[in-house]
């Protein structure tokens, strides 16, 4: 896909929180260079014709009820506040503009927990029983996979603001699953562009053994090879994120003698980077180290001794939404310090509401059948208030949201991805140094 870089003003402080994203599986090989990792992974294909929903035969004019499936508790609770605020703000804006089919949207909040509990299933059962037609969530793809069959079989829209894995591209979801977060196929392009632009020629990739980690790692390898780096100059190691020690994997990386290292992980990245410093290959030692949306956040900075992250770069899905939107989010939750996926959550609500208006129905299958269409082609509009009269009049619309131009594909996901180019300073704090836009 074509790539273009938008260089914006630097030093937007506190730009990113740790963001659990998608799920996909990667290559069965532990390393592209033949250097083995500690675990194997399976392959996910994105070569398919995605399922698309068709409208049902009985439109509904009942009030639109939206549930949330976002992390209030568990190990992912730090991910929840921006998305919860974005969802609430969007519902407020939809209702202020007249609601859906002339009726206010009802918001039914729910906790997703994490994969160690059955909280997500309990929440989904409650929200389905309450008659929700749209569920916003989950944040973690592993959580989404626990409930996607139940939600799609009920004819309800499942709309994630944060799943990024390519595993969902071909998932048999009856056309009921959507996401506003760009797929890891696009994030891999952004990370690879960072590495290539910095002159990386011999690259090690450390990735956790789950579908998100292996899928993103595989896509990074592919893009680095496409950029001209020979495959034998790329080392890929898959690790167990629950391991007590990562010494063996990091010793393999040091022996490979890379000039750049990509770490695809979550909270265990703190242990990995600390150990990298102990053997002299951490970011503060001069090694070019790159992270992804799963670890490029202020929470990592708080978990690693200062200044061990100094110079580490990485990406996270991020759009320059501007201070006005952030101020509106803070009015919902004054305690917000990060804004990751708030815009994506906002857009998921607005897209669902516009799809219901276009369908003249709040039935879940009717909404699903119209979601892709309201994001591409047609008359451009940038807010629910602007788009509503067009959709109500039967005009074909193209909603360009808080997160920018979306142009959903048949798989129900953006064809364009905007990523923040993030960098840790000597104080272990993040700044946003620019934006990378890929796809389109």
Tab-separated table of C-alpha atoms in Angstrom:
chain	number	residue	atom	x	y	z
A	1	UNK	CA	0.000	0.000	0.000
A	2	UNK	CA	1.101	3.564	-0.604
A	3	UNK	CA	2.640	5.358	2.327
A	4	UNK	CA	2.775	9.043	3.206
A	5	UNK	CA	4.140	10.763	6.279
A	6	UNK	CA	2.530	13.777	7.890
A	7	UNK	CA	5.064	15.736	9.922
A	8	UNK	CA	3.330	17.757	12.596
A	9	UNK	CA	4.431	19.819	15.571
A	10	UNK	CA	6.406	17.865	18.106
A	11	UNK	CA	6.105	17.576	21.866
A	12	UNK	CA	2.498	16.679	22.535
A	13	UNK	CA	2.973	15.424	26.064
A	14	UNK	CA	1.350	12.318	27.461
A	15	UNK	CA	0.094	11.248	24.059
A	16	UNK	CA	-0.330	7.539	24.508
A	17	UNK	CA	-1.430	4.984	27.034
A	18	UNK	CA	-0.664	1.308	26.756
A	19	UNK	CA	-3.202	-0.049	24.345
A	20	UNK	CA	-4.070	-3.680	24.020
A	21	UNK	CA	-5.063	-4.137	20.497
A	22	UNK	CA	-5.736	-6.849	18.024
A	23	UNK	CA	-5.353	-10.552	17.796
A	24	UNK	CA	-3.810	-12.402	14.934
A	25	UNK	CA	-1.552	-15.350	14.619
A	26	UNK	CA	1.762	-15.364	12.923
A	27	UNK	CA	4.134	-17.651	11.154
A	28	UNK	CA	4.868	-21.121	12.305
A	29	UNK	CA	8.585	-20.287	12.185
A	30	UNK	CA	10.025	-18.834	15.363
A	31	UNK	CA	12.535	-16.723	13.496
A	32	UNK	CA	12.835	-15.467	9.977
A	33	UNK	CA	16.587	-15.855	10.288
A	34	UNK	CA	16.445	-19.340	11.690
A	35	UNK	CA	17.272	-18.320	15.250
A	36	UNK	CA	14.661	-20.023	17.336
A	37	UNK	CA	12.284	-18.473	19.823
A	38	UNK	CA	10.688	-19.993	22.857
A	39	UNK	CA	7.281	-20.709	21.393
A	40	UNK	CA	5.607	-21.488	18.096
A	41	UNK	CA	2.621	-19.762	16.534
A	42	UNK	CA	-0.045	-20.468	13.965
A	43	UNK	CA	-0.868	-18.681	10.737
A	44	UNK	CA	-3.873	-16.476	10.002
A	45	UNK	CA	-4.797	-15.712	6.413
A	46	UNK	CA	-6.367	-12.441	5.312
A	47	UNK	CA	-6.980	-13.745	1.804
A	48	UNK	CA	-10.757	-14.067	1.804
A	49	UNK	CA	-14.057	-12.484	0.884
A	50	UNK	CA	-15.263	-11.078	4.222
A	51	UNK	CA	-18.803	-11.780	5.291
A	52	UNK	CA	-21.098	-8.768	4.979
A	53	UNK	CA	-24.448	-8.287	6.657
A	54	UNK	CA	-27.692	-7.987	4.746
A	55	UNK	CA	-30.651	-6.030	6.017
A	56	UNK	CA	-33.432	-7.976	7.681
A	57	UNK	CA	-36.987	-7.990	6.441
A	58	UNK	CA	-38.539	-6.213	9.417
A	59	UNK	CA	-37.180	-2.730	10.205
A	60	UNK	CA	-37.377	-1.585	13.806
A	61	UNK	CA	-38.018	1.924	15.065
A	62	UNK	CA	-37.373	1.086	18.713
A	63	UNK	CA	-34.921	3.370	20.551
A	64	UNK	CA	-31.291	2.598	19.800
A	65	UNK	CA	-29.576	1.005	22.778
A	66	UNK	CA	-25.799	0.861	22.859
A	67	UNK	CA	-23.890	-1.235	25.356
A	68	UNK	CA	-20.229	-0.918	26.179
A	69	UNK	CA	-17.777	-3.769	26.682
A	70	UNK	CA	-14.757	-1.833	27.926
A	71	UNK	CA	-12.250	-2.604	30.707
A	72	UNK	CA	-13.267	-1.098	34.039
A	73	UNK	CA	-11.528	-3.847	36.024
A	74	UNK	CA	-8.715	-6.354	35.623
A	75	UNK	CA	-5.261	-6.036	34.168
A	76	UNK	CA	-6.543	-3.887	31.300
A	77	UNK	CA	-8.416	-1.326	33.402
A	78	UNK	CA	-5.913	1.396	32.489
A	79	UNK	CA	-7.143	1.141	28.888
A	80	UNK	CA	-10.751	1.931	29.676
A	81	UNK	CA	-11.098	5.624	30.646
A	82	UNK	CA	-10.378	7.280	27.258
A	83	UNK	CA	-12.708	4.903	25.415
A	84	UNK	CA	-15.452	5.221	28.023
A	85	UNK	CA	-15.209	9.008	27.793
A	86	UNK	CA	-15.216	8.957	23.989
A	87	UNK	CA	-18.297	6.734	23.930
A	88	UNK	CA	-20.201	8.922	26.397
A	89	UNK	CA	-19.264	12.122	24.558
A	90	UNK	CA	-20.479	10.702	21.255
A	91	UNK	CA	-23.793	9.585	22.733
A	92	UNK	CA	-24.204	13.073	24.196
A	93	UNK	CA	-23.544	14.639	20.788
A	94	UNK	CA	-25.896	12.269	18.967
A	95	UNK	CA	-28.687	13.001	21.418
A	96	UNK	CA	-28.043	16.748	21.330
A	97	UNK	CA	-28.468	16.642	17.534
A	98	UNK	CA	-31.828	14.876	17.780
A	99	UNK	CA	-30.968	11.267	18.533
A	100	UNK	CA	-31.607	8.372	16.161
A	101	UNK	CA	-34.939	8.207	14.340
A	102	UNK	CA	-36.054	11.060	16.563
A	103	UNK	CA	-35.355	9.248	19.829
A	104	UNK	CA	-32.427	9.541	22.264
A	105	UNK	CA	-29.792	6.819	22.263
A	106	UNK	CA	-29.692	4.846	25.498
A	107	UNK	CA	-26.220	3.917	26.799
A	108	UNK	CA	-25.833	0.741	28.868
A	109	UNK	CA	-22.314	0.612	30.341
A	110	UNK	CA	-20.556	-2.699	30.897
A	111	UNK	CA	-17.189	-4.026	32.028
A	112	UNK	CA	-15.142	-6.370	29.842
A	113	UNK	CA	-12.672	-7.397	32.553
A	114	UNK	CA	-9.799	-9.356	31.050
A	115	UNK	CA	-9.166	-12.895	29.847
A	116	UNK	CA	-8.658	-14.253	33.359
A	117	UNK	CA	-12.345	-13.771	34.187
A	118	UNK	CA	-15.711	-14.413	32.563
A	119	UNK	CA	-16.738	-10.792	33.049
A	120	UNK	CA	-17.151	-10.172	29.321
A	121	UNK	CA	-19.642	-13.004	28.853
A	122	UNK	CA	-21.610	-11.862	31.881
A	123	UNK	CA	-21.738	-8.295	30.541
A	124	UNK	CA	-22.760	-9.385	27.057
A	125	UNK	CA	-25.531	-11.589	28.439
A	126	UNK	CA	-26.876	-8.666	30.453
A	127	UNK	CA	-26.716	-6.242	27.542
A	128	UNK	CA	-28.308	-8.643	25.077
A	129	UNK	CA	-31.114	-9.253	27.555
A	130	UNK	CA	-31.587	-5.479	27.777
A	131	UNK	CA	-32.131	-5.286	24.024
A	132	UNK	CA	-28.947	-3.589	22.879
A	133	UNK	CA	-28.510	-3.426	19.117
A	134	UNK	CA	-24.870	-2.231	19.233
A	135	UNK	CA	-22.052	-3.115	21.644
A	136	UNK	CA	-18.957	-0.888	21.685
A	137	UNK	CA	-15.939	-3.041	22.528
A	138	UNK	CA	-13.954	-4.913	23.431
A	139	UNK	CA	-10.549	-3.279	23.839
A	140	UNK	CA	-8.581	-6.545	23.926
A	141	UNK	CA	-8.919	-8.828	20.939
A	142	UNK	CA	-8.627	-11.875	23.164
A	143	UNK	CA	-11.688	-10.624	25.032
A	144	UNK	CA	-13.487	-9.883	21.767
A	145	UNK	CA	-12.863	-13.431	20.602
A	146	UNK	CA	-14.517	-14.780	23.749
A	147	UNK	CA	-17.857	-13.151	22.894
A	148	UNK	CA	-17.910	-12.375	19.178
A	149	UNK	CA	-19.852	-15.504	18.235
A	150	UNK	CA	-22.513	-14.817	20.850
A	151	UNK	CA	-22.926	-11.198	19.786
A	152	UNK	CA	-22.978	-11.832	16.037
A	153	UNK	CA	-25.371	-14.776	16.357
A	154	UNK	CA	-27.765	-12.474	18.198
A	155	UNK	CA	-27.774	-10.116	15.221
A	156	UNK	CA	-26.143	-7.375	17.261
A	157	UNK	CA	-23.367	-5.097	16.012
A	158	UNK	CA	-20.018	-5.519	17.789
A	159	UNK	CA	-17.884	-2.421	17.206
A	160	UNK	CA	-14.378	-2.327	18.694
A	161	UNK	CA	-12.459	0.923	19.016
A	162	UNK	CA	-9.170	-0.833	19.742
A	163	UNK	CA	-8.865	-4.314	18.155
A	164	UNK	CA	-6.103	-4.110	15.553
A	165	UNK	CA	-5.387	-7.730	14.668
A	166	UNK	CA	-5.670	-9.076	11.166
A	167	UNK	CA	-7.340	-12.165	12.659
A	168	UNK	CA	-10.685	-10.372	12.421
A	169	UNK	CA	-10.426	-9.671	8.684
A	170	UNK	CA	-11.704	-13.120	7.700
A	171	UNK	CA	-13.464	-14.052	10.933
A	172	UNK	CA	-16.905	-15.635	10.293
A	173	UNK	CA	-18.795	-12.868	12.071
A	174	UNK	CA	-21.939	-12.795	9.879
A	175	UNK	CA	-20.909	-9.269	8.916
A	176	UNK	CA	-21.744	-7.982	12.414
A	177	UNK	CA	-18.208	-7.110	13.613
A	178	UNK	CA	-16.562	-3.745	12.921
A	179	UNK	CA	-13.677	-1.686	14.239
A	180	UNK	CA	-12.449	1.882	13.960
A	181	UNK	CA	-8.872	0.971	14.918
A	182	UNK	CA	-6.714	0.229	11.882
A	183	UNK	CA	-5.495	-3.337	11.452
A	184	UNK	CA	-1.976	-4.430	12.383
A	185	UNK	CA	-1.259	-4.896	8.699
A	186	UNK	CA	-1.157	-1.094	8.624
A	187	UNK	CA	0.696	-0.655	11.936
A	188	UNK	CA	3.424	-2.964	10.659
A	189	UNK	CA	3.929	-0.590	7.743
A	190	UNK	CA	4.294	2.336	10.151
A	191	UNK	CA	6.792	0.536	12.424
A	192	UNK	CA	8.786	-0.703	9.463
A	193	UNK	CA	8.881	2.817	8.051
A	194	UNK	CA	10.328	4.094	11.342
A	195	UNK	CA	13.021	1.408	11.330
A	196	UNK	CA	13.883	1.942	7.662
A	197	UNK	CA	13.957	5.728	7.972
A	198	UNK	CA	16.453	5.358	10.850
A	199	UNK	CA	18.710	3.215	8.685
A	200	UNK	CA	18.077	-0.173	10.308
A	201	UNK	CA	19.771	-2.959	8.353
A	202	UNK	CA	19.921	-5.868	10.821
A	203	UNK	CA	16.766	-6.144	12.910
A	204	UNK	CA	15.692	-8.300	15.835
A	205	UNK	CA	11.999	-8.626	16.650
A	206	UNK	CA	10.874	-9.817	20.082
A	207	UNK	CA	7.151	-10.618	20.114
A	208	UNK	CA	4.870	-12.127	22.726
A	209	UNK	CA	3.218	-15.422	21.904
A	210	UNK	CA	-0.382	-14.452	21.400
A	211	UNK	CA	-2.279	-13.708	18.196
A	212	UNK	CA	-1.611	-9.966	18.476
A	213	UNK	CA	2.130	-10.379	18.966
A	214	UNK	CA	2.774	-13.044	16.365
A	215	UNK	CA	0.582	-11.402	13.745
A	216	UNK	CA	2.184	-7.997	14.121
A	217	UNK	CA	5.673	-9.504	14.134
A	218	UNK	CA	5.007	-11.390	10.907
A	219	UNK	CA	3.742	-8.250	9.213
A	220	UNK	CA	6.783	-6.265	10.355
A	221	UNK	CA	9.076	-8.934	8.881
A	222	UNK	CA	7.180	-8.795	5.584
A	223	UNK	CA	7.380	-5.021	5.356
A	224	UNK	CA	11.073	-4.919	6.250
A	225	UNK	CA	11.785	-7.454	3.508
A	226	UNK	CA	9.679	-5.378	1.098
A	227	UNK	CA	11.789	-2.368	2.116
A	228	UNK	CA	14.923	-4.200	0.964
A	229	UNK	CA	16.322	-5.794	4.126
A	230	UNK	CA	17.414	-9.374	3.375
A	231	UNK	CA	15.461	-11.996	5.285
A	232	UNK	CA	18.611	-13.436	6.839
A	233	UNK	CA	19.213	-10.009	8.414
A	234	UNK	CA	15.948	-10.229	10.360
A	235	UNK	CA	15.632	-12.238	13.565
A	236	UNK	CA	12.192	-13.002	15.007
A	237	UNK	CA	11.846	-14.460	18.490
A	238	UNK	CA	8.480	-15.415	19.978
A	239	UNK	CA	8.383	-15.435	23.779
A	240	UNK	CA	6.006	-16.510	26.535
A	241	UNK	CA	4.723	-13.281	28.146
A	242	UNK	CA	4.158	-15.105	31.433
A	243	UNK	CA	7.742	-16.344	31.702
A	244	UNK	CA	9.648	-15.543	34.882
A	245	UNK	CA	12.713	-14.503	32.892
A	246	UNK	CA	13.487	-13.359	29.354
A	247	UNK	CA	17.241	-13.832	29.680
A	248	UNK	CA	17.462	-16.565	27.061
A	249	UNK	CA	15.596	-14.594	24.432
A	250	UNK	CA	17.585	-11.427	25.076
A	251	UNK	CA	20.859	-13.356	24.952
A	252	UNK	CA	19.802	-14.579	21.493
A	253	UNK	CA	19.172	-11.011	20.434
A	254	UNK	CA	22.566	-9.839	21.699
A	255	UNK	CA	24.322	-12.709	19.909
A	256	UNK	CA	22.550	-11.691	16.668
A	257	UNK	CA	24.153	-8.226	16.987
A	258	UNK	CA	21.317	-6.176	15.512
A	259	UNK	CA	21.384	-2.439	14.860
A	260	UNK	CA	17.658	-2.170	15.646
A	261	UNK	CA	15.265	-4.054	17.929
A	262	UNK	CA	11.462	-4.086	17.822
A	263	UNK	CA	9.632	-5.158	20.990
A	264	UNK	CA	6.041	-6.275	20.387
A	265	UNK	CA	4.598	-6.775	23.835
A	266	UNK	CA	2.497	-5.503	26.686
A	267	UNK	CA	3.363	-4.907	30.357
A	268	UNK	CA	6.115	-7.556	30.321
A	269	UNK	CA	8.032	-5.171	28.043
A	270	UNK	CA	9.295	-3.468	31.217
A	271	UNK	CA	11.176	-6.609	32.247
A	272	UNK	CA	12.472	-7.119	28.727
A	273	UNK	CA	13.859	-3.619	28.357
A	274	UNK	CA	15.383	-3.692	31.836
A	275	UNK	CA	17.192	-6.917	30.934
A	276	UNK	CA	18.269	-5.455	27.578
A	277	UNK	CA	19.944	-2.615	29.474
A	278	UNK	CA	21.677	-5.082	31.786
A	279	UNK	CA	23.408	-6.656	28.777
A	280	UNK	CA	24.074	-3.320	27.069
A	281	UNK	CA	21.482	-3.309	24.295
A	282	UNK	CA	18.764	-1.098	25.752
A	283	UNK	CA	17.576	2.208	24.282
A	284	UNK	CA	19.583	4.264	26.786
A	285	UNK	CA	22.679	2.312	25.722
A	286	UNK	CA	22.401	3.664	22.195
A	287	UNK	CA	20.497	0.757	20.647
A	288	UNK	CA	17.638	1.785	18.352
A	289	UNK	CA	14.622	0.197	20.049
A	290	UNK	CA	11.065	0.384	18.754
A	291	UNK	CA	7.728	-0.371	20.414
A	292	UNK	CA	4.140	-0.693	19.306
A	293	UNK	CA	0.724	0.267	20.629
A	294	UNK	CA	0.866	-2.518	23.211
A	295	UNK	CA	3.775	-0.945	25.089
A	296	UNK	CA	4.317	2.649	23.916
A	297	UNK	CA	2.648	4.357	26.825
A	298	UNK	CA	3.322	6.284	29.986
A	299	UNK	CA	2.575	3.153	31.990
A	300	UNK	CA	5.775	1.617	30.574
A	301	UNK	CA	7.683	4.716	31.614
A	302	UNK	CA	6.446	4.284	35.175
A	303	UNK	CA	7.515	0.617	35.226
A	304	UNK	CA	11.107	1.060	34.082
A	305	UNK	CA	13.872	2.888	35.922
A	306	UNK	CA	14.743	6.363	34.657
A	307	UNK	CA	16.360	6.908	32.126
A	308	UNK	CA	16.349	3.395	30.592
A	309	UNK	CA	13.744	4.246	27.945
A	310	UNK	CA	15.608	7.299	26.664
A	311	UNK	CA	15.454	7.309	22.858
A	312	UNK	CA	12.973	4.438	22.437
A	313	UNK	CA	10.549	5.113	19.583
A	314	UNK	CA	7.338	3.472	18.479
A	315	UNK	CA	3.841	3.784	17.098
A	316	UNK	CA	0.277	3.677	18.293
A	317	UNK	CA	-2.939	4.353	16.375
A	318	UNK	CA	-3.276	8.084	16.929
A	319	UNK	CA	-4.843	10.987	15.120
A	320	UNK	CA	-4.132	14.642	15.707
A	321	UNK	CA	-7.579	15.267	17.198
A	322	UNK	CA	-6.536	18.621	18.634
A	323	UNK	CA	-6.908	20.171	22.075
A	324	UNK	CA	-10.606	21.045	21.666
A	325	UNK	CA	-11.632	17.379	21.499
A	326	UNK	CA	-9.335	16.521	24.386
A	327	UNK	CA	-10.898	19.310	26.449
A	328	UNK	CA	-14.350	17.905	25.726
A	329	UNK	CA	-13.181	14.473	26.872
A	330	UNK	CA	-11.812	15.969	30.065
A	331	UNK	CA	-15.212	17.514	30.700
A	332	UNK	CA	-16.543	13.945	30.750
A	333	UNK	CA	-13.648	12.632	32.862
A	334	UNK	CA	-11.383	15.315	34.380
A	335	UNK	CA	-8.906	12.622	35.430
A	336	UNK	CA	-7.897	11.647	31.885
A	337	UNK	CA	-4.171	11.773	31.194
A	338	UNK	CA	-4.119	9.790	27.929
A	339	UNK	CA	-6.489	9.826	24.964
A	340	UNK	CA	-5.695	6.638	23.047
A	341	UNK	CA	-8.693	5.195	21.229
A	342	UNK	CA	-11.031	7.900	22.559
A	343	UNK	CA	-11.520	9.170	19.017
A	344	UNK	CA	-12.026	5.651	17.730
A	345	UNK	CA	-14.689	5.017	20.385
A	346	UNK	CA	-16.393	8.301	19.518
A	347	UNK	CA	-16.460	7.456	15.817
A	348	UNK	CA	-17.797	3.939	16.446
A	349	UNK	CA	-20.856	5.449	18.155
A	350	UNK	CA	-21.458	8.072	15.470
A	351	UNK	CA	-21.028	5.591	12.607
A	352	UNK	CA	-23.502	3.199	14.223
A	353	UNK	CA	-26.047	5.986	14.721
A	354	UNK	CA	-25.680	7.195	11.134
A	355	UNK	CA	-26.020	3.649	9.836
A	356	UNK	CA	-29.296	3.305	11.748
A	357	UNK	CA	-30.528	6.584	10.261
A	358	UNK	CA	-29.582	5.456	6.768
A	359	UNK	CA	-31.285	2.106	7.331
A	360	UNK	CA	-34.353	3.802	8.849
A	361	UNK	CA	-34.109	1.013	11.390
A	362	UNK	CA	-32.404	0.283	14.702
A	363	UNK	CA	-32.346	-3.492	14.151
A	364	UNK	CA	-28.787	-4.757	14.550
A	365	UNK	CA	-28.616	-6.467	11.160
A	366	UNK	CA	-29.977	-3.373	9.411
A	367	UNK	CA	-27.368	-1.196	11.128
A	368	UNK	CA	-24.582	-3.627	10.192
A	369	UNK	CA	-25.707	-3.649	6.554
A	370	UNK	CA	-25.226	0.142	6.370
A	371	UNK	CA	-22.067	0.772	8.422
A	372	UNK	CA	-19.496	0.461	5.655
A	373	UNK	CA	-21.547	2.636	3.304
A	374	UNK	CA	-21.707	5.662	5.606
A	375	UNK	CA	-17.878	5.822	5.792
A	376	UNK	CA	-16.983	5.996	2.099
A	377	UNK	CA	-18.200	7.601	-1.110
A	378	UNK	CA	-21.036	10.073	-1.156
A	379	UNK	CA	-21.239	13.529	0.367
A	380	UNK	CA	-18.511	14.206	2.932
A	381	UNK	CA	-19.563	15.326	6.421
A	382	UNK	CA	-17.618	15.481	9.652
A	383	UNK	CA	-20.071	15.392	12.561
A	384	UNK	CA	-23.316	13.714	13.500
A	385	UNK	CA	-25.067	17.072	13.475
A	386	UNK	CA	-23.859	17.740	9.916
A	387	UNK	CA	-24.444	14.207	8.633
A	388	UNK	CA	-27.862	13.576	10.213
A	389	UNK	CA	-30.060	15.654	7.877
A	390	UNK	CA	-28.237	14.222	4.867
A	391	UNK	CA	-28.736	10.625	6.001
A	392	UNK	CA	-32.341	11.298	6.995
A	393	UNK	CA	-32.992	12.669	3.504
A	394	UNK	CA	-31.558	9.539	1.896
A	395	UNK	CA	-28.344	11.186	0.716
A	396	UNK	CA	-25.338	8.890	0.363
A	397	UNK	CA	-22.875	10.152	2.992
A	398	UNK	CA	-19.175	9.776	3.710
A	399	UNK	CA	-18.538	10.350	7.414
A	400	UNK	CA	-15.002	11.587	8.038
A	401	UNK	CA	-14.742	11.431	11.795
A	402	UNK	CA	-12.675	12.589	14.720
A	403	UNK	CA	-10.035	10.089	13.600
A	404	UNK	CA	-10.073	11.392	10.028
A	405	UNK	CA	-10.962	9.716	6.772
A	406	UNK	CA	-12.076	6.131	7.332
A	407	UNK	CA	-13.157	4.529	4.024
A	408	UNK	CA	-14.112	1.162	5.514
A	409	UNK	CA	-13.254	-1.968	3.575
A	410	UNK	CA	-15.600	-4.908	3.078
A	411	UNK	CA	-14.187	-6.345	6.323
A	412	UNK	CA	-15.659	-3.425	8.273
A	413	UNK	CA	-12.419	-1.642	9.130
A	414	UNK	CA	-10.522	1.492	8.055
A	415	UNK	CA	-8.450	1.272	4.907
A	416	UNK	CA	-6.316	4.150	6.212
A	417	UNK	CA	-4.306	4.140	9.432
A	418	UNK	CA	-2.928	7.169	11.277
A	419	UNK	CA	-0.189	6.478	13.820
A	420	UNK	CA	1.568	8.694	16.286
A	421	UNK	CA	5.362	8.645	16.047
A	422	UNK	CA	6.188	8.458	19.744
A	423	UNK	CA	9.492	8.830	21.571
A	424	UNK	CA	10.593	8.439	25.185
A	425	UNK	CA	12.853	11.091	26.667
A	426	UNK	CA	15.456	10.815	29.411
A	427	UNK	CA	12.657	11.281	31.958
A	428	UNK	CA	10.828	8.168	30.615
A	429	UNK	CA	8.034	10.446	29.391
A	430	UNK	CA	6.491	10.256	25.938
A	431	UNK	CA	6.255	12.931	23.307
A	432	UNK	CA	4.513	12.762	19.947
A	433	UNK	CA	7.024	13.790	17.297
A	434	UNK	CA	4.800	13.474	14.253
A	435	UNK	CA	2.267	11.275	12.519
A	436	UNK	CA	2.617	8.479	10.009
A	437	UNK	CA	-0.359	7.786	7.737
A	438	UNK	CA	-0.384	4.537	5.781
A	439	UNK	CA	-2.864	2.870	3.482
A	440	UNK	CA	-5.413	4.550	1.317
